[in-house]
Coordinates of C-alpha atoms in Angstrom, one line a residue:
M1 CA 65.2 74.4 55.0
S2 CA 68.3 76.6 55.4
G3 CA 66.2 79.2 57.3
M4 CA 64.8 76.5 59.5
A5 CA 68.3 75.2 60.2
S6 CA 69.5 78.6 61.4
D7 CA 66.8 79.0 63.9
P8 CA 68.2 76.7 66.6
N9 CA 71.6 78.5 66.4
N10 CA 70.0 81.8 66.8
S11 CA 67.9 80.6 69.7
S12 CA 70.9 79.1 71.5
Q13 CA 72.6 82.4 71.5
E14 CA 69.5 84.4 72.4
E15 CA 68.1 82.1 75.0
Y16 CA 69.9 83.8 77.8
I17 CA 68.6 87.4 78.6
P18 CA 70.7 89.4 81.1
H19 CA 69.0 90.5 84.2
Y20 CA 69.1 94.2 83.1
L21 CA 67.1 93.4 80.0
Q22 CA 64.5 91.2 81.7
K23 CA 62.6 94.2 83.2
E24 CA 61.7 97.6 82.0
D25 CA 63.6 99.3 84.9
P26 CA 67.0 97.7 85.4
F27 CA 68.0 100.3 87.9
A28 CA 65.2 99.7 90.5
S29 CA 66.7 98.2 93.7
K30 CA 66.0 94.5 94.2
L31 CA 66.8 94.8 97.9
S32 CA 64.5 95.9 100.7
R33 CA 64.6 99.6 101.6
E34 CA 66.1 98.7 105.0
A35 CA 68.9 96.8 103.4
D36 CA 69.7 99.7 101.0
I37 CA 69.8 102.1 103.9
I38 CA 72.2 99.9 105.9
A39 CA 74.4 99.5 102.8
G40 CA 74.3 103.3 102.3
F41 CA 75.5 104.0 105.8
Y42 CA 78.2 101.4 105.5
L43 CA 79.5 102.9 102.3
T44 CA 79.3 106.4 103.8
I45 CA 81.5 105.4 106.7
I46 CA 83.9 103.5 104.4
G47 CA 84.1 106.5 102.0
I48 CA 84.8 109.0 104.8
L49 CA 87.5 106.9 106.4
S50 CA 89.1 106.1 103.0
T51 CA 89.1 109.7 101.9
L52 CA 90.6 110.9 105.2
G53 CA 93.2 108.1 105.4
N54 CA 94.4 108.2 101.8
G55 CA 94.3 112.0 101.8
Y56 CA 96.5 112.0 104.9
V57 CA 99.0 109.6 103.2
I58 CA 99.2 111.8 100.1
F59 CA 99.5 115.0 102.2
M60 CA 102.3 113.7 104.4
S61 CA 104.1 112.2 101.4
S62 CA 103.9 115.5 99.6
K63 CA 105.9 117.2 102.4
R64 CA 108.9 115.0 101.7
K65 CA 108.3 114.2 98.0
K66 CA 111.9 114.7 97.0
K67 CA 113.0 112.1 99.5
L68 CA 110.5 109.3 98.7
R69 CA 112.0 105.9 97.8
P70 CA 110.7 104.1 94.8
A71 CA 108.5 101.8 96.9
E72 CA 107.1 104.8 98.8
I73 CA 106.3 106.5 95.5
M74 CA 104.3 103.4 94.6
T75 CA 102.5 103.5 98.0
V76 CA 101.5 107.1 97.2
N77 CA 100.2 106.0 93.8
L78 CA 98.2 103.3 95.6
A79 CA 96.7 106.0 97.9
V80 CA 95.8 108.1 94.8
C81 CA 93.9 105.1 93.3
D82 CA 92.1 104.5 96.5
L83 CA 91.2 108.1 96.9
G84 CA 90.0 108.2 93.3
I85 CA 87.6 105.3 94.1
S86 CA 86.3 107.0 97.2
V87 CA 85.8 110.5 95.7
V88 CA 84.8 109.6 92.1
G89 CA 82.8 106.4 92.7
K90 CA 81.4 106.0 96.2
P91 CA 79.1 109.1 96.1
F92 CA 77.2 107.6 93.2
S93 CA 76.5 104.3 95.0
I94 CA 75.8 106.0 98.3
I95 CA 73.1 108.3 96.8
S96 CA 71.6 105.3 94.9
F97 CA 71.4 103.1 98.0
F98 CA 69.7 105.8 100.0
S99 CA 67.4 106.5 97.0
H100 CA 66.5 102.8 96.7
R101 CA 67.4 102.8 93.0
W102 CA 70.3 103.8 90.7
M103 CA 69.8 107.5 90.0
F104 CA 72.2 108.3 87.2
G105 CA 70.9 106.3 84.2
W106 CA 73.0 104.4 81.6
T107 CA 75.5 107.2 81.1
G108 CA 76.2 107.4 84.8
C109 CA 76.3 103.6 85.1
R110 CA 79.0 103.3 82.4
W111 CA 81.0 106.1 83.9
Y112 CA 80.7 104.6 87.4
G113 CA 81.7 101.1 86.1
W114 CA 84.6 102.6 84.1
A115 CA 85.9 104.6 87.1
G116 CA 85.6 101.7 89.5
F117 CA 87.4 99.3 87.2
F118 CA 90.1 101.9 86.2
F119 CA 91.1 102.7 89.8
G120 CA 90.7 99.1 90.9
C121 CA 92.9 97.9 88.1
G122 CA 95.4 100.7 88.8
S123 CA 95.5 99.6 92.5
L124 CA 96.2 95.9 91.6
I125 CA 98.9 96.7 89.0
T126 CA 100.5 99.2 91.4
M127 CA 100.7 96.4 94.1
T128 CA 102.2 94.1 91.4
A129 CA 104.9 96.7 90.7
V130 CA 105.5 97.1 94.5
S131 CA 105.9 93.3 94.9
L132 CA 108.4 93.2 92.0
D133 CA 110.3 96.1 93.6
R134 CA 110.4 94.3 96.9
Y135 CA 111.5 91.0 95.2
L136 CA 114.4 92.7 93.4
K137 CA 115.5 94.6 96.6
I138 CA 115.4 91.6 98.8
C139 CA 116.3 88.7 96.5
H140 CA 118.5 90.3 93.7
L141 CA 120.5 93.1 95.3
S142 CA 122.4 93.9 92.1
Y143 CA 119.2 94.8 90.4
G144 CA 117.7 96.3 93.5
T145 CA 120.4 98.9 93.9
W146 CA 119.9 99.8 90.3
L147 CA 116.3 100.8 90.7
K148 CA 116.0 104.6 91.1
R149 CA 113.3 107.2 91.4
H150 CA 113.0 107.8 87.7
H151 CA 112.4 104.1 87.2
A152 CA 109.4 104.4 89.6
F153 CA 107.9 107.3 87.6
I154 CA 108.3 105.3 84.3
C155 CA 106.5 102.4 86.1
L156 CA 103.7 104.8 87.1
A157 CA 103.2 105.8 83.5
I158 CA 103.0 102.2 82.4
I159 CA 100.5 101.4 85.3
W160 CA 98.1 104.3 84.3
A161 CA 98.4 103.4 80.6
Y162 CA 97.6 99.7 81.4
A163 CA 94.6 100.6 83.6
T164 CA 93.3 103.1 81.0
F165 CA 93.5 100.5 78.2
W166 CA 91.6 97.7 80.0
A167 CA 89.0 100.0 81.5
T168 CA 88.3 101.6 78.1
V169 CA 88.3 98.3 76.1
P170 CA 84.6 97.7 76.8
F171 CA 83.7 101.0 75.0
A172 CA 85.3 99.6 71.8
G173 CA 82.4 97.2 71.3
V174 CA 83.9 94.1 72.8
G175 CA 82.3 94.5 76.2
N176 CA 80.2 96.8 78.3
Y177 CA 79.3 98.1 81.8
A178 CA 76.0 97.2 83.2
P179 CA 74.0 97.4 86.5
E180 CA 74.6 94.8 89.2
P181 CA 71.8 92.3 89.8
F182 CA 70.6 94.3 92.9
G183 CA 70.2 97.4 90.8
T184 CA 71.9 100.2 92.8
S185 CA 75.5 99.8 91.5
C186 CA 77.3 99.1 88.2
T187 CA 80.2 97.0 87.1
L188 CA 81.7 95.2 84.1
D189 CA 79.1 93.3 82.1
W190 CA 80.1 89.8 83.2
W191 CA 76.9 88.4 81.8
L192 CA 78.1 88.8 78.2
A193 CA 79.9 85.4 78.7
Q194 CA 76.4 83.8 78.8
A195 CA 75.5 85.3 75.4
S196 CA 78.3 84.6 73.0
V197 CA 81.8 83.3 72.4
A198 CA 83.1 86.9 72.0
G199 CA 81.7 87.7 75.4
Q200 CA 83.5 84.8 76.9
V201 CA 86.8 85.9 75.3
F202 CA 86.3 89.4 76.7
V203 CA 85.6 88.2 80.2
L204 CA 88.5 85.7 80.2
S205 CA 90.9 88.4 79.0
I206 CA 89.8 90.7 81.7
L207 CA 90.2 88.0 84.3
F208 CA 93.6 87.0 83.2
F209 CA 95.3 90.3 82.5
C210 CA 93.6 92.3 85.4
L211 CA 93.4 89.6 88.1
L212 CA 95.0 86.2 87.7
F213 CA 98.4 87.3 86.1
P214 CA 99.0 90.2 88.6
T215 CA 98.0 88.1 91.5
A216 CA 100.3 85.3 90.4
V217 CA 103.2 87.8 90.2
I218 CA 102.4 89.1 93.7
V219 CA 102.2 85.6 95.2
F220 CA 105.4 84.5 93.5
S221 CA 107.3 87.6 94.6
Y222 CA 106.4 87.3 98.3
I223 CA 107.0 83.6 98.4
K224 CA 110.5 84.2 97.1
I225 CA 111.0 87.0 99.6
I226 CA 109.9 84.9 102.6
L227 CA 112.3 82.1 101.6
K228 CA 115.1 84.6 101.1
V229 CA 114.5 86.3 104.4
K230 CA 114.6 82.9 106.3
S231 CA 117.9 82.1 104.8
S232 CA 119.6 85.5 105.2
T233 CA 118.5 86.6 108.7
K234 CA 121.6 85.2 110.4
E235 CA 123.9 86.7 107.8
V236 CA 122.6 90.3 108.3
A237 CA 123.4 90.0 112.1
H238 CA 127.1 90.0 111.3
Y239 CA 127.0 93.3 109.3
D240 CA 127.5 96.8 110.8
T241 CA 124.7 98.9 112.2
R242 CA 124.2 100.9 109.0
I243 CA 123.6 97.8 106.9
Q244 CA 121.3 96.4 109.6
N245 CA 119.2 99.6 109.7
S246 CA 118.9 99.6 105.9
H247 CA 117.8 95.9 106.1
I248 CA 115.2 96.7 108.8
L249 CA 113.9 99.6 106.7
E250 CA 113.6 97.4 103.6
M251 CA 111.8 94.7 105.6
K252 CA 109.4 97.3 107.0
L253 CA 108.5 98.4 103.5
T254 CA 108.1 94.8 102.5
K255 CA 105.7 94.1 105.4
V256 CA 103.6 97.1 104.5
A257 CA 103.4 95.9 100.8
M258 CA 102.6 92.3 101.8
L259 CA 99.8 93.4 104.2
I260 CA 98.3 95.8 101.6
C261 CA 98.3 93.2 98.9
T262 CA 96.8 90.6 101.3
G263 CA 94.0 93.1 102.3
F264 CA 93.3 94.0 98.7
L265 CA 93.0 90.4 97.6
I266 CA 90.9 89.3 100.6
A267 CA 88.5 92.2 99.7
W268 CA 88.3 91.5 96.0
I269 CA 88.6 87.7 95.6
P270 CA 85.0 87.0 96.8
Y271 CA 83.7 89.6 94.3
A272 CA 85.8 88.0 91.6
V273 CA 84.5 84.5 92.4
V274 CA 80.9 85.7 92.3
S275 CA 81.5 87.5 89.0
V276 CA 83.1 84.5 87.4
W277 CA 80.2 82.3 88.6
S278 CA 77.7 84.8 87.2
A279 CA 79.7 84.8 83.9
F280 CA 80.1 81.0 83.4
G281 CA 77.8 79.4 85.9
R282 CA 74.1 78.7 85.6
P283 CA 72.3 82.0 84.8
D284 CA 70.8 83.7 87.8
S285 CA 72.2 81.1 90.1
V286 CA 73.7 83.7 92.5
P287 CA 71.0 85.0 94.8
I288 CA 70.6 88.8 94.6
Q289 CA 70.8 89.2 98.4
F290 CA 74.1 87.2 98.4
S291 CA 75.7 89.1 95.4
V292 CA 75.6 92.5 97.3
I293 CA 77.9 91.3 100.1
P294 CA 81.1 90.7 98.0
T295 CA 80.4 94.0 96.3
L296 CA 80.3 95.9 99.6
L297 CA 83.4 94.0 100.8
A298 CA 85.3 95.0 97.6
K299 CA 84.4 98.6 98.0
S300 CA 85.9 98.6 101.5
A301 CA 89.4 97.8 100.2
A302 CA 90.4 101.4 99.8
M303 CA 90.0 102.0 103.5
Y304 CA 92.5 99.3 104.6
N305 CA 95.8 100.6 103.1
P306 CA 96.3 103.8 105.2
I307 CA 95.4 101.9 108.3
I308 CA 97.9 99.2 107.5
Y309 CA 100.6 101.7 106.7
Q310 CA 100.1 103.6 110.0
V311 CA 100.0 100.5 112.2
I312 CA 103.2 99.1 110.7
D313 CA 104.9 102.6 110.9
C314 CA 104.0 102.9 114.6
K315 CA 105.0 99.3 115.4
F316 CA 108.3 99.9 113.6
A317 CA 109.0 103.0 115.7
C318 CA 108.0 101.6 119.0
C319 CA 109.9 98.3 118.6
R320 CA 113.2 100.0 117.9
P321 CA 115.5 101.1 120.8
G322 CA 114.7 104.8 121.5
G323 CA 111.1 104.5 120.3
L324 CA 110.0 107.6 118.5
K325 CA 113.4 109.2 118.7
A326 CA 114.8 106.4 116.6
K327 CA 111.9 106.9 114.1
S328 CA 112.8 110.6 113.9
S329 CA 116.5 109.9 113.3
L330 CA 115.7 107.3 110.7
K331 CA 113.5 109.7 108.8
K332 CA 116.4 112.2 108.8
S333 CA 118.8 109.6 107.5
R334 CA 116.3 108.7 104.7

């Protein structure tokens, strides 16, 4: 009788079989060959633009590395994360899309999933640190003036340690990396939440510490900044030119940070929504053809940041009296 009583419990945990265990070849593409080729060309363009753009940001920053402000150091770290995604991750998916299947087996799948999550988490936590830096600079001047370059480097160490911890946790037996439903890319095994309570705890922990909490900090910081700027704009007009220029520079850095965070979240939130639905919704309720679109959108996030940085930089230079001369003199003063 006891054996019969245990059967329903076992069947309730085993009734859901993840998509990558339902067929003998989990890495065969579930898309048409034409769709794979289009996705491959798309990622190739994204990868080239991202590599050139972020490489340019890193190169230009290295020429004035001793003069970088804390917020600019964080921007460079963001470029490093984006370059890492482009160089380490995108070639795997590009080759697989053109080959109409994932070409690198389970070892390559886990490596690709780890690298994507590691650099993606590093990007989001870097933007969280940037938003806090902007919040302290704009809303709490006494703390803002206290933040120095060595604090930025301490923050970088914390960011990399945080990303390494959460990206490596799945290898400790509480999670895993698995192929996407369409077969030619890999990600966190969101489908563990369908199999057990331990899987649900793992997925919820990842969602909270690597998405919801950082996003809440970012949103809080910029809402406070917007409210502060509205109330203090008239006050700054009465200060001397040096203070006004410093305020303009801080606002420029804040605009860059806000746009970068917005672009990142717009790119990644659809993917997060689909992942959460796959984890906690009805099994296989997300059509395979639909699941590939948020994935491709998320992979394009690394391309936006250098474009945003350059657009704001040029706009800042052109809008000031004297145009590019003003920009040159401002760089010298910095």
